[in-house]
Coordinates of C-alpha atoms in Angstrom, one line a residue:
M783 CA 19.7 -16.6 -28.9
S784 CA 16.2 -16.2 -27.5
I785 CA 15.1 -13.3 -25.4
M786 CA 13.0 -13.7 -22.3
P787 CA 9.5 -12.2 -22.7
T788 CA 8.7 -9.2 -20.5
N789 CA 5.5 -8.6 -18.5
Q790 CA 4.4 -5.0 -19.0
T791 CA 1.3 -5.0 -16.8
P792 CA 1.9 -4.9 -13.1
Y793 CA 0.5 -7.6 -10.8
P794 CA -2.2 -6.4 -8.4
I795 CA -1.4 -6.5 -4.7
I796 CA -3.8 -8.6 -2.7
D797 CA -4.3 -9.0 1.1
Y798 CA -4.8 -12.3 2.9
L799 CA -8.5 -12.3 2.2
G800 CA -8.2 -11.7 -1.5
R801 CA -9.0 -8.0 -1.5
P802 CA -6.9 -5.5 -3.5
I803 CA -4.9 -3.2 -1.2
Q804 CA -2.4 -0.3 -1.3
L805 CA 0.8 -0.8 0.7
Q806 CA 1.3 1.6 3.6
L807 CA 4.4 3.3 4.8
F808 CA 6.2 2.0 7.9
V809 CA 4.3 -1.3 7.8
T810 CA 6.3 -4.5 7.3
Y811 CA 4.9 -6.9 4.7
R812 CA 5.9 -10.4 3.5
L813 CA 5.4 -10.4 -0.2
R814 CA 4.8 -13.6 -2.2
V815 CA 4.3 -13.8 -6.0
K816 CA 1.3 -16.1 -6.7
N817 CA -0.7 -17.0 -9.8
G818 CA -1.3 -13.5 -11.3
Y819 CA -1.0 -11.4 -8.2
I820 CA 1.3 -10.4 -5.3
L821 CA 0.1 -11.5 -1.9
A822 CA 1.0 -9.0 0.9
L823 CA 0.9 -10.5 4.4
R824 CA 1.3 -8.4 7.5
R825 CA 2.6 -9.8 10.8
N826 CA 0.4 -12.6 12.2
Q827 CA -1.5 -13.0 8.9
H828 CA -1.7 -16.2 7.0
Q829 CA -2.8 -17.0 3.5
Q830 CA -6.5 -17.9 3.1
A831 CA -8.0 -19.6 0.1
L832 CA -7.3 -17.2 -2.7
P833 CA -8.5 -17.4 -6.4
N834 CA -6.2 -18.0 -9.3
L835 CA -6.5 -14.7 -11.1
L836 CA -4.9 -16.0 -14.3
V837 CA -7.8 -18.3 -15.0
K838 CA -10.7 -16.7 -16.9
H839 CA -13.9 -17.9 -15.3
A840 CA -16.9 -18.8 -17.5
S841 CA -19.7 -16.3 -17.3

């Protein structure tokens, strides 16, 4: 029987512009798990073009 691997590092929470944010109390968010991050949308916000944070970019 195989065991599912666990992810020990938390995903960053990103706003609709791709900036890291801290969630606020008494604010309703719609949370969506994306490629390597959690997208937190407030009311009347829509997802913009966001990067894939799992892909390592060449320097």
